[in-house]
Short mmCIF file of C-alpha atoms in Angstrom, two decimals:
data_model
loop_
_atom_site.label_atom_id
_atom_site.label_comp_id
_atom_site.label_asym_id
_atom_site.label_seq_id
_atom_site.Cartn_x
_atom_site.Cartn_y
_atom_site.Cartn_z
CA MET A 61 -34.96 2.70 46.56
CA LYS A 62 -33.46 6.21 46.58
CA LYS A 63 -30.10 4.86 47.69
CA SER A 64 -30.19 2.24 44.96
CA LEU A 65 -30.92 4.93 42.36
CA PHE A 66 -27.96 6.98 43.58
CA LEU A 67 -25.62 3.98 43.45
CA LEU A 68 -26.86 3.17 39.97
CA THR A 69 -26.13 6.75 38.84
CA LEU A 70 -22.65 6.56 40.35
CA ALA A 71 -21.95 3.21 38.68
CA LEU A 72 -23.02 4.54 35.29
CA THR A 73 -20.78 7.57 35.78
CA LEU A 74 -17.76 5.44 36.58
CA THR A 75 -18.50 3.16 33.65
CA LEU A 76 -18.78 6.13 31.32
CA PHE A 77 -15.31 7.38 32.20
CA SER A 78 -13.58 4.06 32.73
CA CYS A 79 -10.71 3.15 30.44
CA LYS A 80 -10.88 0.25 28.08
CA THR A 81 -8.44 -1.36 25.65
CA PRO A 82 -8.80 0.04 22.09
CA GLN A 83 -10.17 -2.51 19.63
CA ASP A 84 -9.22 -0.76 16.38
CA ILE A 85 -5.41 -0.93 16.28
CA THR A 86 -4.82 -4.67 15.76
CA TYR A 87 -4.45 -5.96 12.19
CA LEU A 88 -6.45 -8.93 10.83
CA GLN A 89 -8.42 -9.55 14.01
CA ASP A 90 -10.67 -12.21 12.49
CA VAL A 91 -7.99 -14.27 10.73
CA GLU A 92 -8.39 -18.02 11.22
CA VAL A 93 -5.23 -19.94 12.15
CA ASN A 94 -4.21 -22.66 9.65
CA GLU A 95 -7.04 -21.68 7.31
CA PRO A 96 -5.89 -20.92 3.71
CA ILE A 97 -6.90 -17.51 2.41
CA THR A 98 -7.73 -16.85 -1.25
CA THR A 99 -6.44 -13.57 -2.69
CA GLN A 100 -7.50 -11.56 -5.72
CA GLY A 101 -5.49 -12.37 -8.89
CA ASP A 102 -1.84 -13.32 -9.20
CA GLY A 103 -0.66 -9.86 -8.15
CA TYR A 104 2.22 -9.57 -10.61
CA ILE A 105 3.00 -6.02 -11.70
CA ARG A 106 2.37 -5.64 -15.42
CA PHE A 107 3.67 -2.82 -17.56
CA LEU A 108 1.43 0.12 -18.40
CA PRO A 109 1.85 3.09 -20.77
CA GLY A 110 4.25 5.57 -19.23
CA ASP A 111 6.24 2.98 -17.30
CA LYS A 112 10.02 2.94 -17.54
CA LEU A 113 12.06 -0.24 -17.64
CA SER A 114 15.63 -1.39 -18.23
CA ILE A 115 16.56 -4.26 -20.53
CA PHE A 116 19.96 -5.94 -20.60
CA VAL A 117 20.87 -8.62 -23.14
CA HIS A 118 23.80 -10.85 -22.29
CA SER A 119 25.55 -12.94 -24.95
CA ARG A 120 28.90 -14.61 -25.49
CA ASP A 121 29.28 -12.33 -28.51
CA GLU A 122 30.32 -8.96 -27.09
CA GLN A 123 29.52 -7.16 -30.35
CA LEU A 124 25.93 -8.38 -30.15
CA MET A 125 25.73 -7.24 -26.55
CA ASN A 126 26.82 -3.75 -27.55
CA LEU A 127 24.26 -3.77 -30.35
CA PHE A 128 21.29 -4.52 -28.09
CA ASN A 129 22.37 -2.63 -24.98
CA ILE A 130 22.17 1.09 -25.62
CA SER A 131 24.14 3.02 -23.03
CA GLY A 132 24.24 6.57 -21.79
CA ARG A 133 20.71 7.83 -22.46
CA ASN A 134 19.32 9.78 -19.49
CA GLY A 135 21.95 8.21 -17.24
CA GLY A 136 19.78 5.16 -16.62
CA GLN A 137 21.37 2.50 -14.48
CA ASN A 138 20.58 -1.17 -14.49
CA MET A 139 21.97 -2.69 -11.31
CA MET A 140 21.69 -6.16 -12.79
CA SER A 141 24.19 -5.35 -15.53
CA GLY A 142 27.33 -4.76 -13.53
CA GLY A 143 26.45 -1.22 -12.49
CA GLN A 144 26.93 0.19 -15.99
CA ASN A 145 24.67 2.88 -17.40
CA TYR A 146 22.05 1.63 -19.82
CA ALA A 147 19.12 3.34 -21.46
CA PRO A 148 15.69 3.09 -19.84
CA TYR A 149 12.80 2.32 -22.16
CA THR A 150 9.48 4.13 -21.80
CA VAL A 151 6.28 2.29 -22.68
CA ASP A 152 4.46 4.53 -25.16
CA GLY A 153 0.74 5.31 -25.35
CA PHE A 154 0.16 2.22 -27.47
CA GLY A 155 1.85 -0.04 -24.92
CA ASN A 156 5.05 -0.57 -26.95
CA ILE A 157 8.77 0.02 -26.59
CA ASP A 158 11.25 0.62 -29.41
CA PHE A 159 13.93 -2.06 -29.03
CA PRO A 160 17.18 -2.10 -31.05
CA VAL A 161 17.00 -4.19 -34.23
CA LEU A 162 13.70 -5.82 -33.21
CA GLY A 163 11.85 -2.53 -33.51
CA THR A 164 8.40 -2.28 -31.91
CA VAL A 165 7.91 -4.69 -29.01
CA LYS A 166 4.65 -4.99 -27.08
CA ALA A 167 5.23 -4.43 -23.35
CA GLN A 168 1.82 -3.44 -21.98
CA GLY A 169 0.15 -6.16 -19.95
CA LYS A 170 3.33 -8.21 -19.62
CA THR A 171 5.24 -9.00 -16.45
CA ARG A 172 9.02 -8.67 -16.31
CA ASP A 173 9.42 -12.40 -16.88
CA GLU A 174 6.95 -12.47 -19.79
CA LEU A 175 8.63 -9.55 -21.54
CA SER A 176 12.05 -11.10 -21.02
CA LYS A 177 10.94 -14.40 -22.56
CA HIS A 178 9.25 -12.60 -25.47
CA ILE A 179 12.37 -10.63 -26.39
CA LYS A 180 14.55 -13.74 -26.04
CA GLU A 181 12.26 -15.71 -28.37
CA GLN A 182 12.30 -12.91 -30.95
CA LEU A 183 16.09 -12.69 -30.90
CA ILE A 184 16.43 -16.43 -31.46
CA THR A 185 13.58 -16.71 -34.01
CA GLN A 186 15.03 -13.90 -36.14
CA ASN A 187 18.54 -15.41 -35.92
CA LEU A 188 19.87 -12.30 -34.23
CA CYS A 189 21.38 -14.07 -31.26
CA LYS A 190 21.80 -17.77 -30.48
CA ASP A 191 22.35 -17.66 -26.74
CA PRO A 192 20.71 -14.53 -25.31
CA ILE A 193 20.02 -14.01 -21.63
CA VAL A 194 17.54 -11.16 -21.29
CA THR A 195 17.06 -9.34 -17.99
CA VAL A 196 14.20 -6.86 -17.53
CA ALA A 197 14.20 -4.54 -14.52
CA PHE A 198 11.82 -1.89 -13.22
CA TYR A 199 13.17 1.61 -13.69
CA ASP A 200 11.86 4.43 -11.48
CA MET A 201 8.48 2.77 -10.86
CA SER A 202 6.88 3.53 -7.52
CA PHE A 203 3.81 3.93 -5.30
CA SER A 204 3.07 6.65 -2.76
CA VAL A 205 2.05 6.62 0.90
CA LEU A 206 0.39 9.62 2.55
CA GLY A 207 -1.04 10.47 5.96
CA ASN A 208 -0.37 8.68 9.23
CA ALA A 209 1.90 5.97 7.84
CA GLY A 210 5.43 7.23 7.23
CA ALA A 211 4.60 9.22 4.09
CA GLY A 212 6.83 9.04 1.04
CA VAL A 213 7.38 7.65 -2.45
CA LYS A 214 8.45 3.99 -2.40
CA GLN A 215 10.35 2.39 -5.25
CA ILE A 216 9.11 -0.90 -6.71
CA SER A 217 11.90 -3.48 -6.90
CA LYS A 218 9.96 -6.77 -6.85
CA ASP A 219 7.24 -8.32 -8.98
CA ARG A 220 4.55 -8.50 -6.29
CA ILE A 221 3.90 -6.20 -3.35
CA THR A 222 0.93 -6.65 -1.03
CA LEU A 223 -0.82 -3.80 0.73
CA LEU A 224 0.59 -5.00 4.05
CA GLU A 225 4.10 -5.07 2.60
CA ALA A 226 3.62 -1.58 1.19
CA ILE A 227 2.65 -0.32 4.65
CA ALA A 228 5.67 -2.09 6.15
CA MET A 229 7.90 -0.36 3.56
CA ALA A 230 6.50 2.92 4.90
CA SER A 231 7.54 1.94 8.47
CA ASP A 232 4.03 0.79 9.45
CA LEU A 233 1.00 2.88 10.43
CA GLN A 234 1.39 5.32 13.25
CA ILE A 235 -0.56 4.43 16.41
CA ASN A 236 -3.06 7.20 15.63
CA GLY A 237 -3.60 6.08 12.03
CA LEU A 238 -7.13 4.88 11.22
CA ARG A 239 -6.80 1.20 10.32
CA LYS A 240 -10.46 0.60 9.54
CA ASN A 241 -10.70 2.89 6.51
CA VAL A 242 -7.42 2.96 4.55
CA LEU A 243 -7.85 4.63 1.16
CA VAL A 244 -6.06 3.34 -1.96
CA MET A 245 -6.34 5.45 -5.12
CA ARG A 246 -5.62 3.57 -8.35
CA GLN A 247 -5.41 4.82 -11.92
CA GLU A 248 -7.53 2.58 -14.15
CA GLY A 249 -7.52 3.82 -17.72
CA ASP A 250 -8.52 7.48 -17.68
CA LYS A 251 -10.15 7.26 -14.23
CA GLN A 252 -8.85 7.48 -10.68
CA VAL A 253 -10.67 4.77 -8.71
CA PRO A 254 -10.85 4.85 -4.87
CA TYR A 255 -10.85 1.67 -2.78
CA ARG A 256 -11.37 1.38 0.98
CA VAL A 257 -9.75 -1.36 3.09
CA ASP A 258 -10.32 -2.28 6.74
CA LEU A 259 -6.94 -3.56 7.95
CA THR A 260 -8.53 -5.03 11.10
CA SER A 261 -10.57 -7.42 8.92
CA ALA A 262 -8.83 -10.30 7.14
CA GLU A 263 -11.69 -10.61 4.65
CA SER A 264 -11.53 -6.93 3.77
CA VAL A 265 -7.76 -7.08 3.24
CA TYR A 266 -7.39 -10.33 1.31
CA GLN A 267 -10.50 -9.95 -0.84
CA SER A 268 -9.75 -6.37 -1.82
CA PRO A 269 -8.85 -5.59 -5.47
CA VAL A 270 -5.95 -3.55 -4.06
CA TYR A 271 -4.49 -6.34 -1.91
CA TYR A 272 -1.66 -6.35 -4.44
CA ILE A 273 -0.23 -2.89 -5.03
CA ARG A 274 0.36 -1.59 -8.56
CA GLN A 275 2.67 1.11 -9.85
CA ASN A 276 1.42 4.67 -9.19
CA ASP A 277 -1.01 3.58 -6.44
CA VAL A 278 -1.55 6.14 -3.68
CA ILE A 279 -2.17 4.83 -0.16
CA TYR A 280 -3.68 7.32 2.30
CA VAL A 281 -4.06 6.64 6.01
CA GLU A 282 -6.23 9.21 7.77
CA PRO A 283 -5.85 10.07 11.47
CA ASN A 284 -8.26 8.56 13.99
CA ASP A 285 -11.04 10.57 15.61
CA MET A 286 -8.98 11.40 18.70
CA THR A 287 -6.24 12.97 16.56
CA LYS A 288 -8.80 14.89 14.50
CA ARG A 289 -10.37 16.34 17.62
CA ALA A 290 -6.99 17.16 19.11
CA SER A 291 -6.15 19.24 16.02
CA THR A 292 -8.90 21.77 16.89
CA VAL A 293 -8.40 24.72 19.25
CA MET A 294 -10.21 23.07 22.18
CA GLY A 295 -9.97 19.48 21.04
CA SER A 296 -6.79 18.56 22.88
CA SER A 297 -8.17 19.78 26.22
CA ALA A 298 -10.61 16.87 26.25
CA TYR A 299 -7.71 14.50 26.91
CA THR A 300 -6.03 16.31 29.79
CA PRO A 301 -6.39 15.14 33.43
CA SER A 302 -7.91 18.47 34.45
CA PHE A 303 -10.66 18.08 31.87
CA TRP A 304 -11.67 14.64 33.13
CA PHE A 305 -11.44 15.73 36.78
CA GLY A 306 -13.72 18.67 36.06
CA MET A 307 -16.14 16.47 34.13
CA PHE A 308 -16.18 13.89 36.94
CA SER A 309 -16.85 16.60 39.52
CA THR A 310 -19.72 17.96 37.45
CA VAL A 311 -21.34 14.54 37.08
CA MET A 312 -20.90 13.79 40.78
CA SER A 313 -22.50 17.12 41.68
CA ALA A 314 -25.43 16.29 39.44
CA ALA A 315 -25.73 12.84 41.04
CA LEU A 316 -25.74 14.35 44.54
CA LEU A 317 -28.36 16.87 43.50
CA ILE A 318 -30.60 14.09 42.20
CA TYR A 319 -30.04 12.19 45.44
CA ASN A 320 -31.00 15.18 47.60
CA ILE A 321 -34.11 15.86 45.53
CA LEU A 322 -35.27 12.28 45.86
CA LYS A 323 -34.34 11.99 49.56
#
């Protein structure tokens, strides 16, 4: 009986300090193969007040092109227009831009494609241009990544960016980044709204309102508990071989003491 108790104590000690494979570093652990996943909304980035954009109008009539394409202001560059400098437009507080000849044009709530089609229709309807090709591009629009995930400001160059793509653009999470509680801060009107996403859960990722990233989003990845403890004065000592050897010796001494008392 006493020997069995000692062996049980020893087994528990070894179990306590045995190594196991971490379960919190793998993405989308519960994803089902060949099962379609529904996401939140269409994900297209839509213009908001304060956004900057470039607009280039192409026409066979060069004079018309010069009329609609204002160059030189603020050194803006539209890479889709032959590398020439064209003026960026800023969406004002009412959601509008001031476009040459057309005047006030509503941009808020529109995607790049929708705004392009709208301007093209207005140019044709008002007999200003018969054959316009309108290209709208993002200008200096971005999102930010902070914490344990290759921090930096990332430029937006495509119409849809998922949270996973945004993390990939930041060179992925570091191994000590906490995947179960990623914070995304989003400006909604006059409020900053926080969202939490568990990257190890497919449901949490794909059903999140922040699955698709928007301009000005801030993604923060906090360090895991081990890294937090290691940042303290004595925290890092808990992961050195000498610490575990000392702890093992202490527990074994306690187990032998219990054995001798019960013998």
